[in-house]
Amino acid sequence: MEVKINREIRNYAESMFFGLSMRQSVFALLAIAVAVGLYFILKPYVGTETVSWMCILGAAPFAALGFISYHGMTAEKFLWVWLRSELLEPRQLKCVPTNIYYEALKDSIAAHEKEGLKAHD
């Protein structure tokens, strides 16, 4: 008997339905619900081919959210972090360069300039 273990234990995901995790299953059901809802809402107004493309485009983001992970964060965690960093807590970083060499030798430079002015007088 052989038990497969991921190299990184944090990457473990338990399979619930059809090899999908619970999170992936919920988002898949949400995508199906959006597609069915769009079909019944738009069917009286546009043709079958157009409705089918609108259903695919409407359900795709919800289906993708179940599978996307970025830097170890799920899609909703990433969206919350992005929302906080860009809209709720924006920071304006200013780069003010300083010449450390000049700051260290400012007194001696001023002294040499005074000596140069006295020599010319």
mmCIF file of C-alpha atoms in Angstrom:
data_model
loop_
_atom_site.group_PDB
_atom_site.id
_atom_site.type_symbol
_atom_site.label_atom_id
_atom_site.label_comp_id
_atom_site.label_asym_id
_atom_site.label_seq_id
_atom_site.Cartn_x
_atom_site.Cartn_y
_atom_site.Cartn_z
ATOM 1 C CA MET A 1 0.000 0.000 0.000
ATOM 2 C CA GLU A 2 1.334 3.413 -0.966
ATOM 3 C CA VAL A 3 0.204 6.749 0.427
ATOM 4 C CA LYS A 4 0.942 9.837 -1.651
ATOM 5 C CA ILE A 5 1.999 12.892 0.350
ATOM 6 C CA ASN A 6 2.673 16.332 -1.120
ATOM 7 C CA ARG A 7 6.195 17.661 -0.748
ATOM 8 C CA GLU A 8 4.725 20.808 0.790
ATOM 9 C CA ILE A 9 2.073 19.908 3.335
ATOM 10 C CA ARG A 10 0.419 23.330 3.005
ATOM 11 C CA ASN A 11 -0.481 22.503 -0.615
ATOM 12 C CA TYR A 12 -2.700 19.617 0.464
ATOM 13 C CA ALA A 13 -6.314 19.886 -0.676
ATOM 14 C CA GLU A 14 -8.925 17.302 0.199
ATOM 15 C CA SER A 15 -11.063 16.073 -2.690
ATOM 16 C CA MET A 16 -14.795 16.317 -2.029
ATOM 17 C CA PHE A 17 -16.744 15.972 -5.286
ATOM 18 C CA PHE A 18 -15.383 14.642 -8.594
ATOM 19 C CA GLY A 19 -11.796 15.310 -7.488
ATOM 20 C CA LEU A 20 -12.542 18.947 -6.631
ATOM 21 C CA SER A 21 -12.017 20.550 -3.255
ATOM 22 C CA MET A 22 -14.974 22.022 -1.381
ATOM 23 C CA ARG A 23 -13.965 25.536 -2.421
ATOM 24 C CA GLN A 24 -13.695 24.553 -6.090
ATOM 25 C CA SER A 25 -17.052 22.749 -5.910
ATOM 26 C CA VAL A 26 -18.796 25.791 -4.429
ATOM 27 C CA PHE A 27 -17.417 28.099 -7.108
ATOM 28 C CA ALA A 28 -18.316 25.578 -9.837
ATOM 29 C CA LEU A 29 -21.912 25.473 -8.556
ATOM 30 C CA LEU A 30 -21.943 29.270 -8.436
ATOM 31 C CA ALA A 31 -20.727 29.396 -12.055
ATOM 32 C CA ILE A 32 -23.474 26.971 -13.097
ATOM 33 C CA ALA A 33 -26.094 29.063 -11.308
ATOM 34 C CA VAL A 34 -24.870 32.239 -13.053
ATOM 35 C CA ALA A 35 -24.899 30.523 -16.454
ATOM 36 C CA VAL A 36 -28.429 29.184 -15.977
ATOM 37 C CA GLY A 37 -29.653 32.534 -14.693
ATOM 38 C CA LEU A 38 -28.149 34.378 -17.660
ATOM 39 C CA TYR A 39 -29.696 31.863 -20.043
ATOM 40 C CA PHE A 40 -33.225 32.362 -18.747
ATOM 41 C CA ILE A 41 -32.855 36.143 -18.487
ATOM 42 C CA LEU A 42 -31.358 36.703 -21.945
ATOM 43 C CA LYS A 43 -33.077 33.970 -24.017
ATOM 44 C CA PRO A 44 -36.153 36.081 -24.912
ATOM 45 C CA TYR A 45 -34.003 38.961 -26.163
ATOM 46 C CA VAL A 46 -31.143 37.414 -28.190
ATOM 47 C CA GLY A 47 -30.443 34.278 -30.213
ATOM 48 C CA THR A 48 -29.248 30.930 -28.904
ATOM 49 C CA GLU A 49 -25.631 31.316 -30.023
ATOM 50 C CA THR A 50 -25.317 34.769 -28.466
ATOM 51 C CA VAL A 51 -26.913 33.558 -25.228
ATOM 52 C CA SER A 52 -24.503 30.618 -25.049
ATOM 53 C CA TRP A 53 -21.483 32.926 -25.394
ATOM 54 C CA MET A 54 -22.883 35.307 -22.783
ATOM 55 C CA CYS A 55 -23.414 32.383 -20.399
ATOM 56 C CA ILE A 56 -19.807 31.245 -20.887
ATOM 57 C CA LEU A 57 -18.438 34.756 -20.383
ATOM 58 C CA GLY A 58 -20.644 35.336 -17.340
ATOM 59 C CA ALA A 59 -19.767 32.032 -15.652
ATOM 60 C CA ALA A 60 -16.028 31.987 -16.439
ATOM 61 C CA PRO A 61 -14.921 34.441 -13.708
ATOM 62 C CA PHE A 62 -16.842 32.527 -11.035
ATOM 63 C CA ALA A 63 -15.418 29.195 -12.197
ATOM 64 C CA ALA A 64 -11.882 30.602 -12.331
ATOM 65 C CA LEU A 65 -12.082 31.952 -8.773
ATOM 66 C CA GLY A 66 -12.235 28.390 -7.472
ATOM 67 C CA PHE A 67 -8.910 27.462 -9.033
ATOM 68 C CA ILE A 68 -6.847 30.656 -8.888
ATOM 69 C CA SER A 69 -4.191 31.102 -6.238
ATOM 70 C CA TYR A 70 -1.588 33.856 -6.295
ATOM 71 C CA HIS A 71 1.400 33.888 -3.918
ATOM 72 C CA GLY A 72 -0.312 31.235 -1.830
ATOM 73 C CA MET A 73 -3.496 33.308 -1.440
ATOM 74 C CA THR A 74 -6.895 32.290 -2.695
ATOM 75 C CA ALA A 75 -8.627 34.608 -5.145
ATOM 76 C CA GLU A 76 -10.842 36.247 -2.531
ATOM 77 C CA LYS A 77 -7.889 36.830 -0.182
ATOM 78 C CA PHE A 78 -5.932 38.361 -3.061
ATOM 79 C CA LEU A 79 -8.872 40.615 -3.995
ATOM 80 C CA TRP A 80 -9.182 41.766 -0.370
ATOM 81 C CA VAL A 81 -5.439 42.491 -0.129
ATOM 82 C CA TRP A 82 -5.505 44.388 -3.434
ATOM 83 C CA LEU A 83 -8.585 46.376 -2.343
ATOM 84 C CA ARG A 84 -6.920 47.332 0.930
ATOM 85 C CA SER A 85 -3.613 48.307 -0.647
ATOM 86 C CA GLU A 86 -5.040 50.291 -3.555
ATOM 87 C CA LEU A 87 -8.246 51.865 -2.253
ATOM 88 C CA LEU A 88 -8.623 51.639 1.512
ATOM 89 C CA GLU A 89 -5.055 52.292 2.678
ATOM 90 C CA PRO A 90 -3.160 53.898 -0.192
ATOM 91 C CA ARG A 91 0.287 55.202 0.590
ATOM 92 C CA GLN A 92 2.308 57.723 -1.306
ATOM 93 C CA LEU A 93 5.986 56.845 -1.146
ATOM 94 C CA LYS A 94 8.382 59.691 -1.794
ATOM 95 C CA CYS A 95 11.995 59.214 -2.761
ATOM 96 C CA VAL A 96 14.098 62.128 -1.583
ATOM 97 C CA PRO A 97 17.714 61.536 -2.590
ATOM 98 C CA THR A 98 20.461 62.792 -0.292
ATOM 99 C CA ASN A 99 24.124 63.042 -1.090
ATOM 100 C CA ILE A 100 25.722 61.474 1.969
ATOM 101 C CA TYR A 101 29.227 62.315 0.791
ATOM 102 C CA TYR A 102 28.351 66.012 0.465
ATOM 103 C CA GLU A 103 26.591 66.046 3.853
ATOM 104 C CA ALA A 104 29.683 64.540 5.531
ATOM 105 C CA LEU A 105 32.111 66.998 3.939
ATOM 106 C CA LYS A 106 29.918 70.117 3.876
ATOM 107 C CA ASP A 107 31.925 71.938 6.565
ATOM 108 C CA SER A 108 35.304 71.280 4.966
ATOM 109 C CA ILE A 109 33.991 72.288 1.521
ATOM 110 C CA ALA A 110 32.693 75.556 2.946
ATOM 111 C CA ALA A 111 36.061 76.158 4.642
ATOM 112 C CA HIS A 112 37.942 75.576 1.368
ATOM 113 C CA GLU A 113 35.579 77.933 -0.482
ATOM 114 C CA LYS A 114 36.218 80.673 2.140
ATOM 115 C CA GLU A 115 39.982 80.181 1.818
ATOM 116 C CA GLY A 116 39.676 80.401 -1.958
ATOM 117 C CA LEU A 117 37.704 83.665 -1.708
ATOM 118 C CA LYS A 118 40.283 85.147 0.749
ATOM 119 C CA ALA A 119 43.157 84.167 -1.570
ATOM 120 C CA HIS A 120 41.555 85.995 -4.526
ATOM 121 C CA ASP A 121 40.986 89.188 -2.520
#
